[in-house]
Amino acid sequence: MARAADDAGLEELWLWEDCFWESGIAAAAAALASTERLRVGIGLLPVPFRNVALASMEIATLERMFPGRFLPGVGHGVQDWMGQVGARVSSPMTLLREHVNAMRTLLRGEELSVAGRYVTLDKVKLDWPPAQPPGILVGAVGPKTLRLAGETADGTILDGQNTPERVRWACGVIEEGRVAAGRTDPHRVVVFTSAATGPNAAERLRRENEAWGHDPGADLGVAGDVDAFVEGTARYVEAGADALVFTPTADEPDLEGFIRFVANEVRPRVR
């Protein structure tokens, strides 16, 4: 899939690290090594799973090997899954804040000693920091995490339960966090949305939303021909999305064909 996206000229391919499927870091490394230009994002790495020093080492390694092509995202993780592996914490917000702040410091190549509620480091400094630290994105759903993303991160990842109207609301909450932190630097909003084209596209999208427990009547996702994709993209962009990740439905019969459709037919008209 990564090679197909690279060959077709797509800018980005986004992966994830849901339990208990595949490692996000390993999959991203394979995708980056198999391509020439493609940027690869992970939306997202659950921070309860990962010691911040190890996560920073992995991100630094990929950034040094593939400069400017890795887009790391972090977040709370699904709390039930975190409980299954004994990693659930009583204050996910505190953990995420401590993790992101420590990670950004380490990726700048600075030494860090900190004794937080969850993150404890004693004179930790990466021997091989990246020449240019990658931006760290935070996955967020609720208002507290959205504000935290605005305060601490370089971008926010919104999942597939966001209608264009909810994206607009989320962007407003993110901005509240940025204002509170006095931030004026760029902040990228990446939105995942289910998408289907070809025969029975609308019905397939409806089934996909139902499978995820989403309201089938909500304005979620994109289905249809190239015109429908362009129109759907416009709704999300007008609401504040900087990047729209088209996630094929689980029953997509031709993943490489889907990638070529997005790259060759949708992308030129969106640009």
PDB file of C-alpha atoms in Angstrom:
ATOM      1  CA  MET A   1       0.000   0.000   0.000  1.00  0.00           C
ATOM      2  CA  ALA A   2       2.843   2.392   0.819  1.00  0.00           C
ATOM      3  CA  ARG A   3       4.550   1.736  -2.510  1.00  0.00           C
ATOM      4  CA  ALA A   4       1.257   2.258  -4.352  1.00  0.00           C
ATOM      5  CA  ALA A   5       0.728   5.575  -2.563  1.00  0.00           C
ATOM      6  CA  ASP A   6       4.300   6.686  -3.284  1.00  0.00           C
ATOM      7  CA  ASP A   7       4.080   5.694  -6.955  1.00  0.00           C
ATOM      8  CA  ALA A   8       0.745   7.479  -7.312  1.00  0.00           C
ATOM      9  CA  GLY A   9       2.119  10.712  -5.853  1.00  0.00           C
ATOM     10  CA  LEU A  10       0.155  10.931  -2.608  1.00  0.00           C
ATOM     11  CA  GLU A  11       1.796  13.135   0.005  1.00  0.00           C
ATOM     12  CA  GLU A  12       0.945  11.099   3.094  1.00  0.00           C
ATOM     13  CA  LEU A  13      -0.004   7.627   4.302  1.00  0.00           C
ATOM     14  CA  TRP A  14      -1.387   7.328   7.834  1.00  0.00           C
ATOM     15  CA  LEU A  15      -1.124   4.246  10.040  1.00  0.00           C
ATOM     16  CA  TRP A  16      -2.245   3.550  13.601  1.00  0.00           C
ATOM     17  CA  GLU A  17      -1.373   1.390  16.593  1.00  0.00           C
ATOM     18  CA  ASP A  18      -4.639  -0.141  17.764  1.00  0.00           C
ATOM     19  CA  CYS A  19      -4.518  -3.057  20.195  1.00  0.00           C
ATOM     20  CA  PHE A  20      -3.691  -5.743  19.411  1.00  0.00           C
ATOM     21  CA  TRP A  21      -3.063  -5.542  15.719  1.00  0.00           C
ATOM     22  CA  GLU A  22       0.318  -4.179  14.619  1.00  0.00           C
ATOM     23  CA  SER A  23       3.131  -2.003  15.926  1.00  0.00           C
ATOM     24  CA  GLY A  24       2.892   1.529  14.593  1.00  0.00           C
ATOM     25  CA  ILE A  25       6.650   2.131  14.707  1.00  0.00           C
ATOM     26  CA  ALA A  26       7.555  -1.109  12.922  1.00  0.00           C
ATOM     27  CA  ALA A  27       4.913  -0.573  10.234  1.00  0.00           C
ATOM     28  CA  ALA A  28       5.991   3.052   9.724  1.00  0.00           C
ATOM     29  CA  ALA A  29       9.637   2.013   9.400  1.00  0.00           C
ATOM     30  CA  ALA A  30       8.747  -0.568   6.759  1.00  0.00           C
ATOM     31  CA  ALA A  31       6.611   1.946   4.834  1.00  0.00           C
ATOM     32  CA  LEU A  32       9.307   4.627   4.944  1.00  0.00           C
ATOM     33  CA  ALA A  33      12.028   2.207   3.865  1.00  0.00           C
ATOM     34  CA  SER A  34       9.894   1.005   0.938  1.00  0.00           C
ATOM     35  CA  THR A  35       9.212   4.478  -0.476  1.00  0.00           C
ATOM     36  CA  GLU A  36      11.066   7.561  -1.691  1.00  0.00           C
ATOM     37  CA  ARG A  37       8.904  10.626  -1.062  1.00  0.00           C
ATOM     38  CA  LEU A  38       5.887   9.533   0.948  1.00  0.00           C
ATOM     39  CA  ARG A  39       5.383  11.004   4.419  1.00  0.00           C
ATOM     40  CA  VAL A  40       4.145   8.415   6.910  1.00  0.00           C
ATOM     41  CA  GLY A  41       2.114   9.284  10.004  1.00  0.00           C
ATOM     42  CA  ILE A  42       0.992   7.257  13.004  1.00  0.00           C
ATOM     43  CA  GLY A  43      -2.305   8.299  14.454  1.00  0.00           C
ATOM     44  CA  LEU A  44      -1.587   7.337  17.161  1.00  0.00           C
ATOM     45  CA  LEU A  45       0.878   5.784  19.623  1.00  0.00           C
ATOM     46  CA  PRO A  46      -0.802   5.220  23.042  1.00  0.00           C
ATOM     47  CA  VAL A  47       1.434   6.865  25.638  1.00  0.00           C
ATOM     48  CA  PRO A  48       0.584   4.449  28.509  1.00  0.00           C
ATOM     49  CA  PHE A  49       2.162   1.730  26.340  1.00  0.00           C
ATOM     50  CA  ARG A  50       5.514   3.488  25.909  1.00  0.00           C
ATOM     51  CA  ASN A  51       8.213   4.893  28.141  1.00  0.00           C
ATOM     52  CA  VAL A  52       8.817   8.408  26.853  1.00  0.00           C
ATOM     53  CA  ALA A  53      12.582   7.899  26.517  1.00  0.00           C
ATOM     54  CA  LEU A  54      12.096   4.808  24.341  1.00  0.00           C
ATOM     55  CA  ALA A  55       9.379   6.480  22.257  1.00  0.00           C
ATOM     56  CA  SER A  56      11.634   9.496  21.721  1.00  0.00           C
ATOM     57  CA  MET A  57      14.522   7.233  20.700  1.00  0.00           C
ATOM     58  CA  GLU A  58      12.336   5.484  18.128  1.00  0.00           C
ATOM     59  CA  ILE A  59      10.987   8.748  16.714  1.00  0.00           C
ATOM     60  CA  ALA A  60      14.495  10.244  16.583  1.00  0.00           C
ATOM     61  CA  THR A  61      15.819   7.166  14.778  1.00  0.00           C
ATOM     62  CA  LEU A  62      13.140   7.311  12.073  1.00  0.00           C
ATOM     63  CA  GLU A  63      13.530  11.070  11.677  1.00  0.00           C
ATOM     64  CA  ARG A  64      17.309  10.730  11.244  1.00  0.00           C
ATOM     65  CA  MET A  65      16.907   7.945   8.666  1.00  0.00           C
ATOM     66  CA  PHE A  66      14.036   9.584   6.784  1.00  0.00           C
ATOM     67  CA  PRO A  67      14.286  13.342   7.450  1.00  0.00           C
ATOM     68  CA  GLY A  68      11.002  15.216   7.242  1.00  0.00           C
ATOM     69  CA  ARG A  69       8.988  12.140   6.294  1.00  0.00           C
ATOM     70  CA  PHE A  70       7.773  10.830   9.661  1.00  0.00           C
ATOM     71  CA  LEU A  71       4.683  12.286  11.355  1.00  0.00           C
ATOM     72  CA  PRO A  72       4.342  10.909  14.897  1.00  0.00           C
ATOM     73  CA  GLY A  73       1.087  11.172  16.799  1.00  0.00           C
ATOM     74  CA  VAL A  74       0.472  10.250  20.429  1.00  0.00           C
ATOM     75  CA  GLY A  75      -2.575  10.031  22.657  1.00  0.00           C
ATOM     76  CA  HIS A  76      -4.360   8.429  25.586  1.00  0.00           C
ATOM     77  CA  GLY A  77      -5.093   5.116  23.881  1.00  0.00           C
ATOM     78  CA  VAL A  78      -8.367   3.278  24.401  1.00  0.00           C
ATOM     79  CA  GLN A  79      -8.678   2.974  28.166  1.00  0.00           C
ATOM     80  CA  ASP A  80     -10.138  -0.541  28.128  1.00  0.00           C
ATOM     81  CA  TRP A  81      -7.149  -1.723  26.095  1.00  0.00           C
ATOM     82  CA  MET A  82      -4.740   0.044  28.419  1.00  0.00           C
ATOM     83  CA  GLY A  83      -6.401  -1.806  31.286  1.00  0.00           C
ATOM     84  CA  GLN A  84      -5.928  -5.138  29.525  1.00  0.00           C
ATOM     85  CA  VAL A  85      -2.156  -4.682  29.509  1.00  0.00           C
ATOM     86  CA  GLY A  86      -1.917  -3.224  33.008  1.00  0.00           C
ATOM     87  CA  ALA A  87      -1.033   0.255  31.758  1.00  0.00           C
ATOM     88  CA  ARG A  88      -4.189   2.199  32.616  1.00  0.00           C
ATOM     89  CA  VAL A  89      -3.516   5.265  34.779  1.00  0.00           C
ATOM     90  CA  SER A  90      -5.814   7.227  37.045  1.00  0.00           C
ATOM     91  CA  SER A  91      -5.118  10.539  35.275  1.00  0.00           C
ATOM     92  CA  PRO A  92      -4.640  10.103  31.512  1.00  0.00           C
ATOM     93  CA  MET A  93      -4.524  13.891  31.086  1.00  0.00           C
ATOM     94  CA  THR A  94      -1.565  14.247  33.445  1.00  0.00           C
ATOM     95  CA  LEU A  95       0.296  11.411  31.753  1.00  0.00           C
ATOM     96  CA  LEU A  96      -0.264  12.824  28.276  1.00  0.00           C
ATOM     97  CA  ARG A  97       0.864  16.320  29.275  1.00  0.00           C
ATOM     98  CA  GLU A  98       4.014  15.003  30.984  1.00  0.00           C
ATOM     99  CA  HIS A  99       4.779  12.667  28.083  1.00  0.00           C
ATOM    100  CA  VAL A 100       4.405  15.272  25.327  1.00  0.00           C
ATOM    101  CA  ASN A 101       6.410  17.920  27.183  1.00  0.00           C
ATOM    102  CA  ALA A 102       9.226  15.460  27.905  1.00  0.00           C
ATOM    103  CA  MET A 103       9.231  14.102  24.359  1.00  0.00           C
ATOM    104  CA  ARG A 104       9.522  17.545  22.795  1.00  0.00           C
ATOM    105  CA  THR A 105      12.437  18.385  25.107  1.00  0.00           C
ATOM    106  CA  LEU A 106      14.285  15.146  24.327  1.00  0.00           C
ATOM    107  CA  LEU A 107      13.767  15.486  20.568  1.00  0.00           C
ATOM    108  CA  ARG A 108      15.344  18.952  20.736  1.00  0.00           C
ATOM    109  CA  GLY A 109      18.475  17.218  21.993  1.00  0.00           C
ATOM    110  CA  GLU A 110      18.266  18.708  25.475  1.00  0.00           C
ATOM    111  CA  GLU A 111      19.035  16.949  28.724  1.00  0.00           C
ATOM    112  CA  LEU A 112      16.031  16.441  30.959  1.00  0.00           C
ATOM    113  CA  SER A 113      15.574  15.598  34.609  1.00  0.00           C
ATOM    114  CA  VAL A 114      11.986  15.507  35.779  1.00  0.00           C
ATOM    115  CA  ALA A 115      10.029  13.837  38.554  1.00  0.00           C
ATOM    116  CA  GLY A 116       6.407  13.985  37.495  1.00  0.00           C
ATOM    117  CA  ARG A 117       3.434  11.941  38.530  1.00  0.00           C
ATOM    118  CA  TYR A 118       4.101   9.449  35.738  1.00  0.00           C
ATOM    119  CA  VAL A 119       7.204  10.582  33.838  1.00  0.00           C
ATOM    120  CA  THR A 120      10.490  10.322  35.741  1.00  0.00           C
ATOM    121  CA  LEU A 121      13.798  10.980  34.016  1.00  0.00           C
ATOM    122  CA  ASP A 122      17.245  11.494  35.534  1.00  0.00           C
ATOM    123  CA  LYS A 123      19.646  13.408  33.282  1.00  0.00           C
ATOM    124  CA  VAL A 124      18.303  11.778  30.123  1.00  0.00           C
ATOM    125  CA  LYS A 125      19.625  13.099  26.821  1.00  0.00           C
ATOM    126  CA  LEU A 126      19.457  11.495  23.391  1.00  0.00           C
ATOM    127  CA  ASP A 127      22.905  10.776  21.990  1.00  0.00           C
ATOM    128  CA  TRP A 128      21.483  10.920  18.470  1.00  0.00           C
ATOM    129  CA  PRO A 129      18.705  13.539  18.365  1.00  0.00           C
ATOM    130  CA  PRO A 130      17.307  14.460  14.955  1.00  0.00           C
ATOM    131  CA  ALA A 131      18.789  17.463  13.173  1.00  0.00           C
ATOM    132  CA  GLN A 132      15.283  18.928  13.056  1.00  0.00           C
ATOM    133  CA  PRO A 133      12.756  17.645  15.604  1.00  0.00           C
ATOM    134  CA  PRO A 134       9.554  16.404  13.976  1.00  0.00           C
ATOM    135  CA  GLY A 135       6.281  17.974  14.988  1.00  0.00           C
ATOM    136  CA  ILE A 136       4.381  15.977  17.597  1.00  0.00           C
ATOM    137  CA  LEU A 137       0.656  15.575  17.043  1.00  0.00           C
ATOM    138  CA  VAL A 138      -1.845  14.656  19.751  1.00  0.00           C
ATOM    139  CA  GLY A 139      -4.995  12.645  19.144  1.00  0.00           C
ATOM    140  CA  ALA A 140      -7.967  14.182  20.911  1.00  0.00           C
ATOM    141  CA  VAL A 141     -11.715  13.727  21.282  1.00  0.00           C
ATOM    142  CA  GLY A 142     -12.993  15.564  24.364  1.00  0.00           C
ATOM    143  CA  PRO A 143     -12.567  19.269  25.159  1.00  0.00           C
ATOM    144  CA  LYS A 144      -9.887  18.799  27.831  1.00  0.00           C
ATOM    145  CA  THR A 145      -7.626  16.833  25.502  1.00  0.00           C
ATOM    146  CA  LEU A 146      -8.316  19.205  22.602  1.00  0.00           C
ATOM    147  CA  ARG A 147      -7.188  22.140  24.761  1.00  0.00           C
ATOM    148  CA  LEU A 148      -4.145  20.161  25.853  1.00  0.00           C
ATOM    149  CA  ALA A 149      -3.273  19.497  22.218  1.00  0.00           C
ATOM    150  CA  GLY A 150      -3.468  23.216  21.522  1.00  0.00           C
ATOM    151  CA  GLU A 151      -1.237  23.976  24.483  1.00  0.00           C
ATOM    152  CA  THR A 152       1.462  21.344  24.057  1.00  0.00           C
ATOM    153  CA  ALA A 153       1.469  19.848  20.554  1.00  0.00           C
ATOM    154  CA  ASP A 154       2.307  20.893  17.012  1.00  0.00           C
ATOM    155  CA  GLY A 155      -0.907  19.446  15.633  1.00  0.00           C
ATOM    156  CA  THR A 156      -4.072  17.542  16.477  1.00  0.00           C
ATOM    157  CA  ILE A 157      -5.473  14.289  15.094  1.00  0.00           C
ATOM    158  CA  LEU A 158      -9.270  13.919  14.986  1.00  0.00           C
ATOM    159  CA  ASP A 159     -10.736  10.460  14.442  1.00  0.00           C
ATOM    160  CA  GLY A 160     -13.538   9.253  12.215  1.00  0.00           C
ATOM    161  CA  GLN A 161     -16.387  10.204  14.533  1.00  0.00           C
ATOM    162  CA  ASN A 162     -16.037  13.900  13.611  1.00  0.00           C
ATOM    163  CA  THR A 163     -18.539  15.515  11.276  1.00  0.00           C
ATOM    164  CA  PRO A 164     -17.457  18.760   9.585  1.00  0.00           C
ATOM    165  CA  GLU A 165     -19.448  20.670  12.193  1.00  0.00           C
ATOM    166  CA  ARG A 166     -17.677  18.875  15.024  1.00  0.00           C
ATOM    167  CA  VAL A 167     -14.319  19.572  13.355  1.00  0.00           C
ATOM    168  CA  ARG A 168     -15.212  23.266  13.428  1.00  0.00           C
ATOM    169  CA  TRP A 169     -16.035  23.024  17.133  1.00  0.00           C
ATOM    170  CA  ALA A 170     -12.843  21.075  17.860  1.00  0.00           C
ATOM    171  CA  CYS A 171     -10.702  23.662  16.092  1.00  0.00           C
ATOM    172  CA  GLY A 172     -12.227  26.340  18.305  1.00  0.00           C
ATOM    173  CA  VAL A 173     -11.368  24.392  21.454  1.00  0.00           C
ATOM    174  CA  ILE A 174      -7.829  23.731  20.200  1.00  0.00           C
ATOM    175  CA  GLU A 175      -7.408  27.448  19.660  1.00  0.00           C
ATOM    176  CA  GLU A 176      -8.475  28.111  23.252  1.00  0.00           C
ATOM    177  CA  GLY A 177      -5.542  25.987  24.380  1.00  0.00           C
ATOM    178  CA  ARG A 178      -3.159  27.762  22.052  1.00  0.00           C
ATOM    179  CA  VAL A 179      -4.252  31.169  23.291  1.00  0.00           C
ATOM    180  CA  ALA A 180      -3.885  30.059  26.916  1.00  0.00           C
ATOM    181  CA  ALA A 181      -0.322  28.922  26.192  1.00  0.00           C
ATOM    182  CA  GLY A 182       0.525  32.025  24.179  1.00  0.00           C
ATOM    183  CA  ARG A 183       1.267  29.993  21.065  1.00  0.00           C
ATOM    184  CA  THR A 184       1.263  31.582  17.612  1.00  0.00           C
ATOM    185  CA  ASP A 185       3.180  28.881  15.691  1.00  0.00           C
ATOM    186  CA  PRO A 186       1.409  26.739  13.061  1.00  0.00           C
ATOM    187  CA  HIS A 187      -0.856  23.969  14.336  1.00  0.00           C
ATOM    188  CA  ARG A 188      -1.918  21.245  11.890  1.00  0.00           C
ATOM    189  CA  VAL A 189      -5.313  19.536  12.163  1.00  0.00           C
ATOM    190  CA  VAL A 190      -5.453  16.037  10.641  1.00  0.00           C
ATOM    191  CA  VAL A 191      -8.887  14.449  10.286  1.00  0.00           C
ATOM    192  CA  PHE A 192      -9.532  10.767   9.634  1.00  0.00           C
ATOM    193  CA  THR A 193     -12.766   9.962   7.814  1.00  0.00           C
ATOM    194  CA  SER A 194     -14.192   6.752   6.387  1.00  0.00           C
ATOM    195  CA  ALA A 195     -14.575   6.774   2.614  1.00  0.00           C
ATOM    196  CA  ALA A 196     -15.935   4.550  -0.141  1.00  0.00           C
ATOM    197  CA  THR A 197     -16.130   4.735  -3.914  1.00  0.00           C
ATOM    198  CA  GLY A 198     -17.425   2.411  -6.592  1.00  0.00           C
ATOM    199  CA  PRO A 199     -20.542   0.206  -6.469  1.00  0.00           C
ATOM    200  CA  ASN A 200     -22.808   0.644  -3.426  1.00  0.00           C
ATOM    201  CA  ALA A 201     -20.452   3.244  -1.937  1.00  0.00           C
ATOM    202  CA  ALA A 202     -23.127   4.961   0.156  1.00  0.00           C
ATOM    203  CA  GLU A 203     -24.378   1.676   1.600  1.00  0.00           C
ATOM    204  CA  ARG A 204     -20.853   0.519   2.379  1.00  0.00           C
ATOM    205  CA  LEU A 205     -20.132   3.773   4.200  1.00  0.00           C
ATOM    206  CA  ARG A 206     -23.364   3.422   6.159  1.00  0.00           C
ATOM    207  CA  ARG A 207     -22.387  -0.094   7.262  1.00  0.00           C
ATOM    208  CA  GLU A 208     -18.911   1.106   8.212  1.00  0.00           C
ATOM    209  CA  ASN A 209     -20.304   3.871  10.425  1.00  0.00           C
ATOM    210  CA  GLU A 210     -22.709   1.431  12.054  1.00  0.00           C
ATOM    211  CA  ALA A 211     -19.860  -1.009  12.730  1.00  0.00           C
ATOM    212  CA  TRP A 212     -17.986   1.753  14.574  1.00  0.00           C
ATOM    213  CA  GLY A 213     -21.095   2.657  16.560  1.00  0.00           C
ATOM    214  CA  HIS A 214     -21.555   6.001  14.809  1.00  0.00           C
ATOM    215  CA  ASP A 215     -24.926   7.541  14.043  1.00  0.00           C
ATOM    216  CA  PRO A 216     -25.657   6.359  10.479  1.00  0.00           C
ATOM    217  CA  GLY A 217     -27.645   9.542   9.874  1.00  0.00           C
ATOM    218  CA  ALA A 218     -24.782  11.869  10.791  1.00  0.00           C
ATOM    219  CA  ASP A 219     -22.737  13.742   8.197  1.00  0.00           C
ATOM    220  CA  LEU A 220     -19.795  11.369   8.568  1.00  0.00           C
ATOM    221  CA  GLY A 221     -17.406  10.306   5.856  1.00  0.00           C
ATOM    222  CA  VAL A 222     -17.367  10.510   2.094  1.00  0.00           C
ATOM    223  CA  ALA A 223     -18.987   8.173  -0.426  1.00  0.00           C
ATOM    224  CA  GLY A 224     -19.437   8.233  -4.183  1.00  0.00           C
ATOM    225  CA  ASP A 225     -17.540   9.372  -7.252  1.00  0.00           C
ATOM    226  CA  VAL A 226     -14.782  11.954  -7.557  1.00  0.00           C
ATOM    227  CA  ASP A 227     -17.252  14.833  -7.315  1.00  0.00           C
ATOM    228  CA  ALA A 228     -18.531  13.490  -3.988  1.00  0.00           C
ATOM    229  CA  PHE A 229     -14.975  13.194  -2.663  1.00  0.00           C
ATOM    230  CA  VAL A 230     -14.115  16.744  -3.735  1.00  0.00           C
ATOM    231  CA  GLU A 231     -17.301  18.104  -2.177  1.00  0.00           C
ATOM    232  CA  GLY A 232     -16.719  16.123   1.030  1.00  0.00           C
ATOM    233  CA  THR A 233     -13.133  17.333   1.231  1.00  0.00           C
ATOM    234  CA  ALA A 234     -14.301  20.933   0.877  1.00  0.00           C
ATOM    235  CA  ARG A 235     -16.703  20.560   3.816  1.00  0.00           C
ATOM    236  CA  TYR A 236     -13.931  19.313   6.110  1.00  0.00           C
ATOM    237  CA  VAL A 237     -11.391  21.878   4.918  1.00  0.00           C
ATOM    238  CA  GLU A 238     -13.839  24.733   5.402  1.00  0.00           C
ATOM    239  CA  ALA A 239     -14.401  23.447   8.939  1.00  0.00           C
ATOM    240  CA  GLY A 240     -10.680  23.694   9.706  1.00  0.00           C
ATOM    241  CA  ALA A 241      -9.009  20.454   8.547  1.00  0.00           C
ATOM    242  CA  ASP A 242      -5.519  20.857   7.116  1.00  0.00           C
ATOM    243  CA  ALA A 243      -5.249  17.214   6.028  1.00  0.00           C
ATOM    244  CA  LEU A 244      -8.003  14.694   5.358  1.00  0.00           C
ATOM    245  CA  VAL A 245      -7.123  11.003   5.700  1.00  0.00           C
ATOM    246  CA  PHE A 246      -9.500   8.887   3.630  1.00  0.00           C
ATOM    247  CA  THR A 247      -9.849   5.569   5.466  1.00  0.00           C
ATOM    248  CA  PRO A 248     -11.208   2.827   3.183  1.00  0.00           C
ATOM    249  CA  THR A 249     -14.087   0.775   4.487  1.00  0.00           C
ATOM    250  CA  ALA A 250     -13.353  -2.693   5.862  1.00  0.00           C
ATOM    251  CA  ASP A 251     -14.972  -4.275   2.796  1.00  0.00           C
ATOM    252  CA  GLU A 252     -12.922  -2.279   0.248  1.00  0.00           C
ATOM    253  CA  PRO A 253     -12.188  -4.852  -2.504  1.00  0.00           C
ATOM    254  CA  ASP A 254      -9.252  -3.040  -4.141  1.00  0.00           C
ATOM    255  CA  LEU A 255      -7.017  -1.096  -1.751  1.00  0.00           C
ATOM    256  CA  GLU A 256      -4.433  -0.178  -4.380  1.00  0.00           C
ATOM    257  CA  GLY A 257      -7.232   0.950  -6.690  1.00  0.00           C
ATOM    258  CA  PHE A 258      -8.645   3.085  -3.885  1.00  0.00           C
ATOM    259  CA  ILE A 259      -5.236   4.703  -3.397  1.00  0.00           C
ATOM    260  CA  ARG A 260      -4.883   5.419  -7.116  1.00  0.00           C
ATOM    261  CA  PHE A 261      -8.400   6.895  -7.208  1.00  0.00           C
ATOM    262  CA  VAL A 262      -7.605   9.307  -4.375  1.00  0.00           C
ATOM    263  CA  ALA A 263      -4.201  10.196  -5.838  1.00  0.00           C
ATOM    264  CA  ASN A 264      -5.041  10.476  -9.522  1.00  0.00           C
ATOM    265  CA  GLU A 265      -8.636  11.679  -9.534  1.00  0.00           C
ATOM    266  CA  VAL A 266      -9.389  13.383  -6.210  1.00  0.00           C
ATOM    267  CA  ARG A 267      -6.070  14.979  -5.298  1.00  0.00           C
ATOM    268  CA  PRO A 268      -5.573  17.092  -8.474  1.00  0.00           C
ATOM    269  CA  ARG A 269      -9.010  18.676  -8.072  1.00  0.00           C
ATOM    270  CA  VAL A 270      -8.553  19.292  -4.347  1.00  0.00           C
ATOM    271  CA  ARG A 271      -5.224  21.009  -4.939  1.00  0.00           C
TER     272      ARG A 271
END
